[in-house]
PDB file of N, CA, C and O in Angstrom, chain B, residues numbered from 101:
ATOM      1  N   MET B 101       0.613   2.986  12.542  1.00  0.00           N
ATOM      2  CA  MET B 101       1.166   1.796  13.165  1.00  0.00           C
ATOM      3  C   MET B 101       2.680   1.928  13.222  1.00  0.00           C
ATOM      4  O   MET B 101       3.314   2.456  12.308  1.00  0.00           O
ATOM      5  N   ASN B 102       3.235   1.440  14.307  1.00  0.00           N
ATOM      6  CA  ASN B 102       4.684   1.421  14.444  1.00  0.00           C
ATOM      7  C   ASN B 102       5.272   0.349  13.550  1.00  0.00           C
ATOM      8  O   ASN B 102       4.545  -0.395  12.891  1.00  0.00           O
ATOM      9  N   LYS B 103       6.589   0.275  13.533  1.00  0.00           N
ATOM     10  CA  LYS B 103       7.240  -0.778  12.752  1.00  0.00           C
ATOM     11  C   LYS B 103       6.772  -2.141  13.244  1.00  0.00           C
ATOM     12  O   LYS B 103       6.688  -2.373  14.450  1.00  0.00           O
ATOM     13  N   PRO B 104       6.468  -3.037  12.320  1.00  0.00           N
ATOM     14  CA  PRO B 104       6.012  -4.369  12.744  1.00  0.00           C
ATOM     15  C   PRO B 104       7.157  -5.182  13.323  1.00  0.00           C
ATOM     16  O   PRO B 104       8.321  -4.989  12.971  1.00  0.00           O
ATOM     17  N   ILE B 105       6.811  -6.073  14.198  1.00  0.00           N
ATOM     18  CA  ILE B 105       7.776  -7.023  14.747  1.00  0.00           C
ATOM     19  C   ILE B 105       7.464  -8.364  14.104  1.00  0.00           C
ATOM     20  O   ILE B 105       6.405  -8.946  14.339  1.00  0.00           O
ATOM     21  N   PHE B 106       8.387  -8.844  13.296  1.00  0.00           N
ATOM     22  CA  PHE B 106       8.178 -10.106  12.594  1.00  0.00           C
ATOM     23  C   PHE B 106       8.728 -11.264  13.407  1.00  0.00           C
ATOM     24  O   PHE B 106       9.788 -11.165  14.024  1.00  0.00           O
ATOM     25  N   THR B 107       7.985 -12.367  13.396  1.00  0.00           N
ATOM     26  CA  THR B 107       8.350 -13.576  14.122  1.00  0.00           C
ATOM     27  C   THR B 107       8.808 -14.624  13.117  1.00  0.00           C
ATOM     28  O   THR B 107       8.115 -14.918  12.143  1.00  0.00           O
ATOM     29  N   TYR B 108       9.978 -15.175  13.368  1.00  0.00           N
ATOM     30  CA  TYR B 108      10.560 -16.202  12.500  1.00  0.00           C
ATOM     31  C   TYR B 108      10.520 -17.547  13.207  1.00  0.00           C
ATOM     32  O   TYR B 108      10.540 -17.609  14.437  1.00  0.00           O
ATOM     33  N   ASN B 109      10.464 -18.629  12.424  1.00  0.00           N
ATOM     34  CA  ASN B 109      10.591 -20.010  12.914  1.00  0.00           C
ATOM     35  C   ASN B 109       9.523 -20.412  13.928  1.00  0.00           C
ATOM     36  O   ASN B 109       9.801 -21.195  14.837  1.00  0.00           O
ATOM     37  N   ASP B 110       8.313 -19.891  13.787  1.00  0.00           N
ATOM     38  CA  ASP B 110       7.196 -20.323  14.616  1.00  0.00           C
ATOM     39  C   ASP B 110       6.522 -21.479  13.880  1.00  0.00           C
ATOM     40  O   ASP B 110       5.893 -21.258  12.846  1.00  0.00           O
ATOM     41  N   PRO B 111       6.638 -22.701  14.386  1.00  0.00           N
ATOM     42  CA  PRO B 111       6.088 -23.855  13.663  1.00  0.00           C
ATOM     43  C   PRO B 111       4.567 -23.811  13.532  1.00  0.00           C
ATOM     44  O   PRO B 111       4.010 -24.503  12.681  1.00  0.00           O
ATOM     45  N   ASN B 112       3.884 -23.016  14.352  1.00  0.00           N
ATOM     46  CA  ASN B 112       2.430 -22.914  14.299  1.00  0.00           C
ATOM     47  C   ASN B 112       1.948 -21.695  13.516  1.00  0.00           C
ATOM     48  O   ASN B 112       0.756 -21.389  13.516  1.00  0.00           O
ATOM     49  N   ALA B 113       2.860 -21.006  12.856  1.00  0.00           N
ATOM     50  CA  ALA B 113       2.503 -19.779  12.147  1.00  0.00           C
ATOM     51  C   ALA B 113       1.607 -20.074  10.953  1.00  0.00           C
ATOM     52  O   ALA B 113       1.812 -21.041  10.219  1.00  0.00           O
ATOM     53  N   SER B 114       0.606 -19.215  10.780  1.00  0.00           N
ATOM     54  CA  SER B 114      -0.247 -19.275   9.595  1.00  0.00           C
ATOM     55  C   SER B 114      -0.778 -17.871   9.342  1.00  0.00           C
ATOM     56  O   SER B 114      -0.929 -17.077  10.271  1.00  0.00           O
ATOM     57  N   CYS B 115      -1.054 -17.577   8.096  1.00  0.00           N
ATOM     58  CA  CYS B 115      -1.535 -16.251   7.723  1.00  0.00           C
ATOM     59  C   CYS B 115      -3.055 -16.265   7.646  1.00  0.00           C
ATOM     60  O   CYS B 115      -3.645 -17.136   7.007  1.00  0.00           O
ATOM     61  N   THR B 116      -3.673 -15.313   8.291  1.00  0.00           N
ATOM     62  CA  THR B 116      -5.120 -15.176   8.266  1.00  0.00           C
ATOM     63  C   THR B 116      -5.627 -14.913   6.858  1.00  0.00           C
ATOM     64  O   THR B 116      -6.724 -15.344   6.504  1.00  0.00           O
ATOM     65  N   PHE B 117      -4.845 -14.215   6.057  1.00  0.00           N
ATOM     66  CA  PHE B 117      -5.316 -13.744   4.760  1.00  0.00           C
ATOM     67  C   PHE B 117      -5.040 -14.707   3.610  1.00  0.00           C
ATOM     68  O   PHE B 117      -5.876 -14.838   2.715  1.00  0.00           O
ATOM     69  N   CYS B 118      -3.903 -15.375   3.607  1.00  0.00           N
ATOM     70  CA  CYS B 118      -3.590 -16.266   2.477  1.00  0.00           C
ATOM     71  C   CYS B 118      -3.513 -17.737   2.887  1.00  0.00           C
ATOM     72  O   CYS B 118      -3.308 -18.596   2.029  1.00  0.00           O
ATOM     73  N   ASP B 119      -3.669 -18.045   4.162  1.00  0.00           N
ATOM     74  CA  ASP B 119      -3.661 -19.414   4.695  1.00  0.00           C
ATOM     75  C   ASP B 119      -2.324 -20.136   4.536  1.00  0.00           C
ATOM     76  O   ASP B 119      -2.257 -21.354   4.704  1.00  0.00           O
ATOM     77  N   ARG B 120      -1.275 -19.407   4.218  1.00  0.00           N
ATOM     78  CA  ARG B 120       0.038 -20.058   4.114  1.00  0.00           C
ATOM     79  C   ARG B 120       0.507 -20.503   5.495  1.00  0.00           C
ATOM     80  O   ARG B 120       0.196 -19.885   6.513  1.00  0.00           O
ATOM     81  N   THR B 121       1.264 -21.595   5.494  1.00  0.00           N
ATOM     82  CA  THR B 121       1.951 -22.043   6.701  1.00  0.00           C
ATOM     83  C   THR B 121       3.432 -22.257   6.414  1.00  0.00           C
ATOM     84  O   THR B 121       4.261 -22.178   7.320  1.00  0.00           O
ATOM     85  N   GLN B 122       3.765 -22.526   5.155  1.00  0.00           N
ATOM     86  CA  GLN B 122       5.157 -22.735   4.760  1.00  0.00           C
ATOM     87  C   GLN B 122       5.667 -21.529   3.992  1.00  0.00           C
ATOM     88  O   GLN B 122       4.907 -20.846   3.305  1.00  0.00           O
ATOM     89  N   ASN B 123       6.940 -21.279   4.114  1.00  0.00           N
ATOM     90  CA  ASN B 123       7.585 -20.164   3.440  1.00  0.00           C
ATOM     91  C   ASN B 123       7.568 -20.400   1.930  1.00  0.00           C
ATOM     92  O   ASN B 123       8.022 -21.449   1.472  1.00  0.00           O
ATOM     93  N   PRO B 124       7.054 -19.446   1.145  1.00  0.00           N
ATOM     94  CA  PRO B 124       6.995 -19.641  -0.308  1.00  0.00           C
ATOM     95  C   PRO B 124       8.334 -19.422  -1.010  1.00  0.00           C
ATOM     96  O   PRO B 124       8.480 -19.771  -2.182  1.00  0.00           O
ATOM     97  N   HIS B 125       9.302 -18.854  -0.315  1.00  0.00           N
ATOM     98  CA  HIS B 125      10.606 -18.599  -0.936  1.00  0.00           C
ATOM     99  C   HIS B 125      11.326 -19.932  -1.141  1.00  0.00           C
ATOM    100  O   HIS B 125      11.458 -20.705  -0.192  1.00  0.00           O
ATOM    101  N   PRO B 126      11.794 -20.217  -2.361  1.00  0.00           N
ATOM    102  CA  PRO B 126      12.399 -21.530  -2.649  1.00  0.00           C
ATOM    103  C   PRO B 126      13.608 -21.869  -1.779  1.00  0.00           C
ATOM    104  O   PRO B 126      13.842 -23.041  -1.484  1.00  0.00           O
ATOM    105  N   ASP B 127      14.367 -20.875  -1.369  1.00  0.00           N
ATOM    106  CA  ASP B 127      15.536 -21.144  -0.520  1.00  0.00           C
ATOM    107  C   ASP B 127      15.153 -21.481   0.919  1.00  0.00           C
ATOM    108  O   ASP B 127      15.967 -22.027   1.663  1.00  0.00           O
ATOM    109  N   TYR B 128      13.926 -21.161   1.316  1.00  0.00           N
ATOM    110  CA  TYR B 128      13.497 -21.366   2.703  1.00  0.00           C
ATOM    111  C   TYR B 128      12.227 -22.203   2.780  1.00  0.00           C
ATOM    112  O   TYR B 128      11.447 -22.056   3.721  1.00  0.00           O
ATOM    113  N   SER B 129      12.014 -23.073   1.807  1.00  0.00           N
ATOM    114  CA  SER B 129      10.762 -23.830   1.723  1.00  0.00           C
ATOM    115  C   SER B 129      10.554 -24.800   2.889  1.00  0.00           C
ATOM    116  O   SER B 129       9.428 -25.243   3.116  1.00  0.00           O
ATOM    117  N   ASP B 130      11.611 -25.139   3.633  1.00  0.00           N
ATOM    118  CA  ASP B 130      11.468 -26.030   4.779  1.00  0.00           C
ATOM    119  C   ASP B 130      11.161 -25.268   6.071  1.00  0.00           C
ATOM    120  O   ASP B 130      11.025 -25.875   7.133  1.00  0.00           O
ATOM    121  N   GLU B 131      11.052 -23.936   5.980  1.00  0.00           N
ATOM    122  CA  GLU B 131      10.802 -23.122   7.165  1.00  0.00           C
ATOM    123  C   GLU B 131       9.371 -22.596   7.164  1.00  0.00           C
ATOM    124  O   GLU B 131       8.775 -22.414   6.103  1.00  0.00           O
ATOM    125  N   PRO B 132       8.820 -22.353   8.350  1.00  0.00           N
ATOM    126  CA  PRO B 132       7.484 -21.758   8.405  1.00  0.00           C
ATOM    127  C   PRO B 132       7.524 -20.316   7.899  1.00  0.00           C
ATOM    128  O   PRO B 132       8.594 -19.725   7.754  1.00  0.00           O
ATOM    129  N   ILE B 133       6.351 -19.767   7.636  1.00  0.00           N
ATOM    130  CA  ILE B 133       6.291 -18.388   7.156  1.00  0.00           C
ATOM    131  C   ILE B 133       6.698 -17.408   8.252  1.00  0.00           C
ATOM    132  O   ILE B 133       6.649 -17.723   9.441  1.00  0.00           O
ATOM    133  N   VAL B 134       7.091 -16.240   7.834  1.00  0.00           N
ATOM    134  CA  VAL B 134       7.431 -15.149   8.742  1.00  0.00           C
ATOM    135  C   VAL B 134       6.142 -14.357   8.955  1.00  0.00           C
ATOM    136  O   VAL B 134       5.476 -13.982   7.991  1.00  0.00           O
ATOM    137  N   ILE B 135       5.792 -14.104  10.211  1.00  0.00           N
ATOM    138  CA  ILE B 135       4.524 -13.438  10.504  1.00  0.00           C
ATOM    139  C   ILE B 135       4.711 -12.228  11.414  1.00  0.00           C
ATOM    140  O   ILE B 135       5.740 -12.069  12.071  1.00  0.00           O
ATOM    141  N   THR B 136       3.704 -11.398  11.430  1.00  0.00           N
ATOM    142  CA  THR B 136       3.551 -10.355  12.431  1.00  0.00           C
ATOM    143  C   THR B 136       2.107 -10.423  12.889  1.00  0.00           C
ATOM    144  O   THR B 136       1.286 -11.082  12.251  1.00  0.00           O
ATOM    145  N   ARG B 137       1.788  -9.760  13.969  1.00  0.00           N
ATOM    146  CA  ARG B 137       0.415  -9.767  14.478  1.00  0.00           C
ATOM    147  C   ARG B 137      -0.153  -8.354  14.404  1.00  0.00           C
ATOM    148  O   ARG B 137       0.500  -7.382  14.784  1.00  0.00           O
ATOM    149  N   LEU B 138      -1.372  -8.265  13.909  1.00  0.00           N
ATOM    150  CA  LEU B 138      -2.090  -6.998  13.872  1.00  0.00           C
ATOM    151  C   LEU B 138      -3.211  -7.057  14.899  1.00  0.00           C
ATOM    152  O   LEU B 138      -3.966  -8.028  14.949  1.00  0.00           O
ATOM    153  N   LYS B 139      -3.316  -6.022  15.714  1.00  0.00           N
ATOM    154  CA  LYS B 139      -4.397  -5.943  16.704  1.00  0.00           C
ATOM    155  C   LYS B 139      -5.560  -5.189  16.064  1.00  0.00           C
ATOM    156  O   LYS B 139      -5.538  -3.965  15.939  1.00  0.00           O
ATOM    157  N   LEU B 140      -6.572  -5.952  15.664  1.00  0.00           N
ATOM    158  CA  LEU B 140      -7.759  -5.384  15.026  1.00  0.00           C
ATOM    159  C   LEU B 140      -8.951  -5.519  15.964  1.00  0.00           C
ATOM    160  O   LEU B 140      -8.866  -6.192  16.992  1.00  0.00           O
ATOM    161  N   HIS B 141     -10.063  -4.879  15.610  1.00  0.00           N
ATOM    162  CA  HIS B 141     -11.279  -4.996  16.420  1.00  0.00           C
ATOM    163  C   HIS B 141     -11.753  -6.445  16.491  1.00  0.00           C
ATOM    164  O   HIS B 141     -12.369  -6.855  17.475  1.00  0.00           O
ATOM    165  N   GLN B 142     -11.460  -7.223  15.437  1.00  0.00           N
ATOM    166  CA  GLN B 142     -11.851  -8.631  15.398  1.00  0.00           C
ATOM    167  C   GLN B 142     -10.896  -9.508  16.192  1.00  0.00           C
ATOM    168  O   GLN B 142     -11.064 -10.727  16.205  1.00  0.00           O
ATOM    169  N   GLY B 143      -9.901  -8.931  16.852  1.00  0.00           N
ATOM    170  CA  GLY B 143      -8.907  -9.662  17.623  1.00  0.00           C
ATOM    171  C   GLY B 143      -7.561  -9.659  16.920  1.00  0.00           C
ATOM    172  O   GLY B 143      -7.429  -9.129  15.817  1.00  0.00           O
ATOM    173  N   ASP B 144      -6.571 -10.249  17.557  1.00  0.00           N
ATOM    174  CA  ASP B 144      -5.235 -10.325  16.968  1.00  0.00           C
ATOM    175  C   ASP B 144      -5.252 -11.247  15.761  1.00  0.00           C
ATOM    176  O   ASP B 144      -5.805 -12.345  15.814  1.00  0.00           O
ATOM    177  N   GLN B 145      -4.645 -10.796  14.680  1.00  0.00           N
ATOM    178  CA  GLN B 145      -4.595 -11.576  13.446  1.00  0.00           C
ATOM    179  C   GLN B 145      -3.150 -11.783  13.042  1.00  0.00           C
ATOM    180  O   GLN B 145      -2.368 -10.833  13.012  1.00  0.00           O
ATOM    181  N   GLU B 146      -2.787 -13.032  12.727  1.00  0.00           N
ATOM    182  CA  GLU B 146      -1.447 -13.321  12.208  1.00  0.00           C
ATOM    183  C   GLU B 146      -1.423 -13.011  10.722  1.00  0.00           C
ATOM    184  O   GLU B 146      -2.306 -13.432   9.974  1.00  0.00           O
ATOM    185  N   VAL B 147      -0.407 -12.275  10.302  1.00  0.00           N
ATOM    186  CA  VAL B 147      -0.283 -11.871   8.903  1.00  0.00           C
ATOM    187  C   VAL B 147       1.131 -12.206   8.440  1.00  0.00           C
ATOM    188  O   VAL B 147       2.109 -11.839   9.092  1.00  0.00           O
ATOM    189  N   CYS B 148       1.233 -12.903   7.312  1.00  0.00           N
ATOM    190  CA  CYS B 148       2.567 -13.229   6.792  1.00  0.00           C
ATOM    191  C   CYS B 148       3.227 -11.970   6.245  1.00  0.00           C
ATOM    192  O   CYS B 148       2.554 -10.978   5.962  1.00  0.00           O
ATOM    193  N   ILE B 149       4.525 -12.017   6.101  1.00  0.00           N
ATOM    194  CA  ILE B 149       5.290 -10.866   5.654  1.00  0.00           C
ATOM    195  C   ILE B 149       4.863 -10.428   4.247  1.00  0.00           C
ATOM    196  O   ILE B 149       4.872  -9.235   3.943  1.00  0.00           O
ATOM    197  N   ASN B 150       4.491 -11.380   3.392  1.00  0.00           N
ATOM    198  CA  ASN B 150       4.050 -11.036   2.035  1.00  0.00           C
ATOM    199  C   ASN B 150       2.733 -10.265   2.062  1.00  0.00           C
ATOM    200  O   ASN B 150       2.619  -9.217   1.426  1.00  0.00           O
ATOM    201  N   CYS B 151       1.751 -10.764   2.780  1.00  0.00           N
ATOM    202  CA  CYS B 151       0.460 -10.083   2.866  1.00  0.00           C
ATOM    203  C   CYS B 151       0.607  -8.728   3.564  1.00  0.00           C
ATOM    204  O   CYS B 151      -0.047  -7.758   3.182  1.00  0.00           O
ATOM    205  N   TYR B 152       1.456  -8.664   4.574  1.00  0.00           N
ATOM    206  CA  TYR B 152       1.652  -7.404   5.286  1.00  0.00           C
ATOM    207  C   TYR B 152       2.143  -6.323   4.324  1.00  0.00           C
ATOM    208  O   TYR B 152       1.576  -5.231   4.275  1.00  0.00           O
ATOM    209  N   TRP B 153       3.186  -6.620   3.567  1.00  0.00           N
ATOM    210  CA  TRP B 153       3.738  -5.603   2.667  1.00  0.00           C
ATOM    211  C   TRP B 153       2.800  -5.310   1.505  1.00  0.00           C
ATOM    212  O   TRP B 153       2.813  -4.199   0.975  1.00  0.00           O
ATOM    213  N   ASP B 154       1.984  -6.281   1.095  1.00  0.00           N
ATOM    214  CA  ASP B 154       0.950  -6.004   0.087  1.00  0.00           C
ATOM    215  C   ASP B 154      -0.059  -5.000   0.641  1.00  0.00           C
ATOM    216  O   ASP B 154      -0.457  -4.065  -0.054  1.00  0.00           O
ATOM    217  N   MET B 155      -0.470  -5.197   1.892  1.00  0.00           N
ATOM    218  CA  MET B 155      -1.426  -4.275   2.510  1.00  0.00           C
ATOM    219  C   MET B 155      -0.821  -2.893   2.723  1.00  0.00           C
ATOM    220  O   MET B 155      -1.520  -1.887   2.596  1.00  0.00           O
ATOM    221  N   VAL B 156       0.466  -2.833   3.044  1.00  0.00           N
ATOM    222  CA  VAL B 156       1.139  -1.536   3.191  1.00  0.00           C
ATOM    223  C   VAL B 156       1.114  -0.794   1.864  1.00  0.00           C
ATOM    224  O   VAL B 156       0.857   0.409   1.835  1.00  0.00           O
ATOM    225  N   ALA B 157       1.378  -1.493   0.765  1.00  0.00           N
ATOM    226  CA  ALA B 157       1.372  -0.856  -0.555  1.00  0.00           C
ATOM    227  C   ALA B 157      -0.020  -0.310  -0.883  1.00  0.00           C
ATOM    228  O   ALA B 157      -0.143   0.804  -1.394  1.00  0.00           O
ATOM    229  N   VAL B 158      -1.069  -1.086  -0.592  1.00  0.00           N
ATOM    230  CA  VAL B 158      -2.437  -0.624  -0.844  1.00  0.00           C
ATOM    231  C   VAL B 158      -2.764   0.564   0.054  1.00  0.00           C
ATOM    232  O   VAL B 158      -3.370   1.536  -0.397  1.00  0.00           O
ATOM    233  N   ALA B 159      -2.368   0.492   1.313  1.00  0.00           N
ATOM    234  CA  ALA B 159      -2.633   1.585   2.244  1.00  0.00           C
ATOM    235  C   ALA B 159      -1.941   2.869   1.788  1.00  0.00           C
ATOM    236  O   ALA B 159      -2.538   3.944   1.840  1.00  0.00           O
ATOM    237  N   ASN B 160      -0.710   2.767   1.350  1.00  0.00           N
ATOM    238  CA  ASN B 160       0.021   3.950   0.882  1.00  0.00           C
ATOM    239  C   ASN B 160      -0.604   4.530  -0.377  1.00  0.00           C
ATOM    240  O   ASN B 160      -0.675   5.750  -0.528  1.00  0.00           O
ATOM    241  N   ALA B 161      -1.052   3.680  -1.269  1.00  0.00           N
ATOM    242  CA  ALA B 161      -1.646   4.145  -2.528  1.00  0.00           C
ATOM    243  C   ALA B 161      -3.024   4.772  -2.312  1.00  0.00           C
ATOM    244  O   ALA B 161      -3.449   5.620  -3.096  1.00  0.00           O
ATOM    245  N   SER B 162      -3.715   4.361  -1.263  1.00  0.00           N
ATOM    246  CA  SER B 162      -5.078   4.846  -1.043  1.00  0.00           C
ATOM    247  C   SER B 162      -5.180   5.841   0.108  1.00  0.00           C
ATOM    248  O   SER B 162      -6.267   6.345   0.388  1.00  0.00           O
ATOM    249  N   SER B 163      -4.096   6.123   0.763  1.00  0.00           N
ATOM    250  CA  SER B 163      -4.084   7.020   1.929  1.00  0.00           C
ATOM    251  C   SER B 163      -4.920   6.476   3.085  1.00  0.00           C
ATOM    252  O   SER B 163      -5.351   7.240   3.948  1.00  0.00           O
ATOM    253  N   ALA B 164      -5.149   5.179   3.109  1.00  0.00           N
ATOM    254  CA  ALA B 164      -5.853   4.533   4.212  1.00  0.00           C
ATOM    255  C   ALA B 164      -4.805   3.938   5.157  1.00  0.00           C
ATOM    256  O   ALA B 164      -3.629   3.830   4.810  1.00  0.00           O
ATOM    257  N   SER B 165      -5.249   3.559   6.344  1.00  0.00           N
ATOM    258  CA  SER B 165      -4.314   2.919   7.276  1.00  0.00           C
ATOM    259  C   SER B 165      -4.265   1.420   6.982  1.00  0.00           C
ATOM    260  O   SER B 165      -5.202   0.857   6.416  1.00  0.00           O
ATOM    261  N   ILE B 166      -3.180   0.795   7.369  1.00  0.00           N
ATOM    262  CA  ILE B 166      -3.066  -0.658   7.172  1.00  0.00           C
ATOM    263  C   ILE B 166      -4.131  -1.384   7.998  1.00  0.00           C
ATOM    264  O   ILE B 166      -4.608  -2.446   7.598  1.00  0.00           O
ATOM    265  N   MET B 167      -4.502  -0.819   9.142  1.00  0.00           N
ATOM    266  CA  MET B 167      -5.542  -1.440   9.966  1.00  0.00           C
ATOM    267  C   MET B 167      -6.891  -1.407   9.240  1.00  0.00           C
ATOM    268  O   MET B 167      -7.659  -2.367   9.305  1.00  0.00           O
ATOM    269  N   ASP B 168      -7.173  -0.290   8.544  1.00  0.00           N
ATOM    270  CA  ASP B 168      -8.416  -0.212   7.762  1.00  0.00           C
ATOM    271  C   ASP B 168      -8.409  -1.219   6.619  1.00  0.00           C
ATOM    272  O   ASP B 168      -9.426  -1.859   6.348  1.00  0.00           O
ATOM    273  N   ILE B 169      -7.268  -1.362   5.950  1.00  0.00           N
ATOM    274  CA  ILE B 169      -7.154  -2.312   4.840  1.00  0.00           C
ATOM    275  C   ILE B 169      -7.344  -3.741   5.362  1.00  0.00           C
ATOM    276  O   ILE B 169      -8.079  -4.527   4.765  1.00  0.00           O
ATOM    277  N   ALA B 170      -6.685  -4.073   6.472  1.00  0.00           N
ATOM    278  CA  ALA B 170      -6.794  -5.426   7.037  1.00  0.00           C
ATOM    279  C   ALA B 170      -8.225  -5.708   7.487  1.00  0.00           C
ATOM    280  O   ALA B 170      -8.734  -6.805   7.259  1.00  0.00           O
ATOM    281  N   THR B 171      -8.879  -4.738   8.120  1.00  0.00           N
ATOM    282  CA  THR B 171     -10.264  -4.921   8.564  1.00  0.00           C
ATOM    283  C   THR B 171     -11.185  -5.135   7.378  1.00  0.00           C
ATOM    284  O   THR B 171     -12.061  -5.999   7.416  1.00  0.00           O
ATOM    285  N   GLU B 172     -10.991  -4.350   6.320  1.00  0.00           N
ATOM    286  CA  GLU B 172     -11.824  -4.514   5.129  1.00  0.00           C
ATOM    287  C   GLU B 172     -11.615  -5.886   4.498  1.00  0.00           C
ATOM    288  O   GLU B 172     -12.578  -6.523   4.070  1.00  0.00           O
ATOM    289  N   LYS B 173     -10.358  -6.348   4.435  1.00  0.00           N
ATOM    290  CA  LYS B 173     -10.082  -7.684   3.879  1.00  0.00           C
ATOM    291  C   LYS B 173     -10.763  -8.769   4.709  1.00  0.00           C
ATOM    292  O   LYS B 173     -11.341  -9.705   4.156  1.00  0.00           O
ATOM    293  N   LEU B 174     -10.697  -8.645   6.036  1.00  0.00           N
ATOM    294  CA  LEU B 174     -11.349  -9.632   6.901  1.00  0.00           C
ATOM    295  C   LEU B 174     -12.862  -9.639   6.683  1.00  0.00           C
ATOM    296  O   LEU B 174     -13.483 -10.701   6.639  1.00  0.00           O
ATOM    297  N   ASN B 175     -13.448  -8.455   6.548  1.00  0.00           N
ATOM    298  CA  ASN B 175     -14.897  -8.380   6.316  1.00  0.00           C
ATOM    299  C   ASN B 175     -15.282  -9.031   4.989  1.00  0.00           C
ATOM    300  O   ASN B 175     -16.281  -9.746   4.916  1.00  0.00           O
ATOM    301  N   VAL B 176     -14.501  -8.788   3.951  1.00  0.00           N
ATOM    302  CA  VAL B 176     -14.778  -9.405   2.645  1.00  0.00           C
ATOM    303  C   VAL B 176     -14.612 -10.919   2.740  1.00  0.00           C
ATOM    304  O   VAL B 176     -15.429 -11.665   2.200  1.00  0.00           O
ATOM    305  N   MET B 177     -13.569 -11.377   3.417  1.00  0.00           N
ATOM    306  CA  MET B 177     -13.360 -12.814   3.576  1.00  0.00           C
ATOM    307  C   MET B 177     -14.535 -13.455   4.311  1.00  0.00           C
ATOM    308  O   MET B 177     -14.982 -14.542   3.945  1.00  0.00           O
ATOM    309  N   ARG B 178     -15.033 -12.781   5.347  1.00  0.00           N
ATOM    310  CA  ARG B 178     -16.168 -13.305   6.109  1.00  0.00           C
ATOM    311  C   ARG B 178     -17.419 -13.378   5.227  1.00  0.00           C
ATOM    312  O   ARG B 178     -18.152 -14.366   5.275  1.00  0.00           O
ATOM    313  N   LEU B 179     -17.664 -12.338   4.422  1.00  0.00           N
ATOM    314  CA  LEU B 179     -18.810 -12.356   3.511  1.00  0.00           C
ATOM    315  C   LEU B 179     -18.701 -13.477   2.484  1.00  0.00           C
ATOM    316  O   LEU B 179     -19.682 -14.167   2.208  1.00  0.00           O
ATOM    317  N   LEU B 180     -17.520 -13.659   1.922  1.00  0.00           N
ATOM    318  CA  LEU B 180     -17.325 -14.716   0.925  1.00  0.00           C
ATOM    319  C   LEU B 180     -17.480 -16.097   1.533  1.00  0.00           C
ATOM    320  O   LEU B 180     -18.022 -16.999   0.894  1.00  0.00           O
ATOM    321  N   SER B 181     -17.010 -16.276   2.765  1.00  0.00           N
ATOM    322  CA  SER B 181     -17.150 -17.598   3.395  1.00  0.00           C
ATOM    323  C   SER B 181     -18.612 -17.894   3.704  1.00  0.00           C
ATOM    324  O   SER B 181     -19.032 -19.049   3.634  1.00  0.00           O
ATOM    325  N   LYS B 182     -19.394 -16.875   4.042  1.00  0.00           N
ATOM    326  CA  LYS B 182     -20.830 -17.082   4.263  1.00  0.00           C
ATOM    327  C   LYS B 182     -21.521 -17.454   2.962  1.00  0.00           C
ATOM    328  O   LYS B 182     -22.394 -18.321   2.935  1.00  0.00           O
ATOM    329  N   GLN B 183     -21.120 -16.787   1.879  1.00  0.00           N
ATOM    330  CA  GLN B 183     -21.710 -17.057   0.582  1.00  0.00           C
ATOM    331  C   GLN B 183     -21.370 -18.472   0.095  1.00  0.00           C
ATOM    332  O   GLN B 183     -22.183 -19.110  -0.574  1.00  0.00           O
ATOM    333  N   ALA B 184     -20.180 -18.956   0.427  1.00  0.00           N
ATOM    334  CA  ALA B 184     -19.742 -20.278  -0.002  1.00  0.00           C
ATOM    335  C   ALA B 184     -20.260 -21.390   0.915  1.00  0.00           C
ATOM    336  O   ALA B 184     -20.129 -22.571   0.594  1.00  0.00           O
ATOM    337  N   SER B 185     -20.836 -21.019   2.035  1.00  0.00           N
ATOM    338  CA  SER B 185     -21.317 -21.990   2.992  1.00  0.00           C
ATOM    339  C   SER B 185     -22.437 -22.855   2.386  1.00  0.00           C
ATOM    340  O   SER B 185     -23.324 -22.326   1.718  1.00  0.00           O
ATOM    341  N   PRO B 186     -22.405 -24.167   2.611  1.00  0.00           N
ATOM    342  CA  PRO B 186     -23.446 -25.033   2.047  1.00  0.00           C
ATOM    343  C   PRO B 186     -24.825 -24.752   2.632  1.00  0.00           C
ATOM    344  O   PRO B 186     -25.833 -25.099   2.018  1.00  0.00           O
ATOM    345  N   ASN B 187     -24.888 -24.134   3.801  1.00  0.00           N
ATOM    346  CA  ASN B 187     -26.167 -23.821   4.444  1.00  0.00           C
ATOM    347  C   ASN B 187     -26.684 -22.443   4.082  1.00  0.00           C
ATOM    348  O   ASN B 187     -27.738 -22.031   4.566  1.00  0.00           O
ATOM    349  N   ALA B 188     -25.955 -21.722   3.234  1.00  0.00           N
ATOM    350  CA  ALA B 188     -26.367 -20.372   2.862  1.00  0.00           C
ATOM    351  C   ALA B 188     -27.626 -20.439   2.018  1.00  0.00           C
ATOM    352  O   ALA B 188     -27.744 -21.296   1.142  1.00  0.00           O
ATOM    353  N   PRO B 189     -28.586 -19.523   2.280  1.00  0.00           N
ATOM    354  CA  PRO B 189     -29.809 -19.527   1.471  1.00  0.00           C
ATOM    355  C   PRO B 189     -29.518 -19.115   0.029  1.00  0.00           C
ATOM    356  O   PRO B 189     -28.672 -18.258  -0.227  1.00  0.00           O
ATOM    357  N   THR B 190     -30.220 -19.730  -0.889  1.00  0.00           N
ATOM    358  CA  THR B 190     -30.043 -19.392  -2.302  1.00  0.00           C
ATOM    359  C   THR B 190     -31.259 -18.601  -2.768  1.00  0.00           C
ATOM    360  O   THR B 190     -32.348 -18.739  -2.210  1.00  0.00           O
ATOM    361  N   SER B 191     -31.073 -17.780  -3.782  1.00  0.00           N
ATOM    362  CA  SER B 191     -32.193 -16.986  -4.292  1.00  0.00           C
ATOM    363  C   SER B 191     -32.882 -17.651  -5.436  1.00  0.00           C
ATOM    364  O   SER B 191     -33.846 -17.108  -5.975  1.00  0.00           O
TER     365      SER B 191
END
């Protein structure tokens, strides 16, 4: 992946992975989060700067691509949301 392009001051910004909408940094708590977009097979995903750099660290440590890490995280999130669903069958 090329260098990410981060978007600042988007009032509608939210992170697909951590659900943040507000900047967690205490000096910028009145500002929305900083995001970039990843083009995955599941479609474009907004990722906050914190989650992005966390995924880069995991990708570098595992020799995987950031796209593979993001796709795997999305798949796990989808599985967990199905498991938490009130309509999910119980054993």
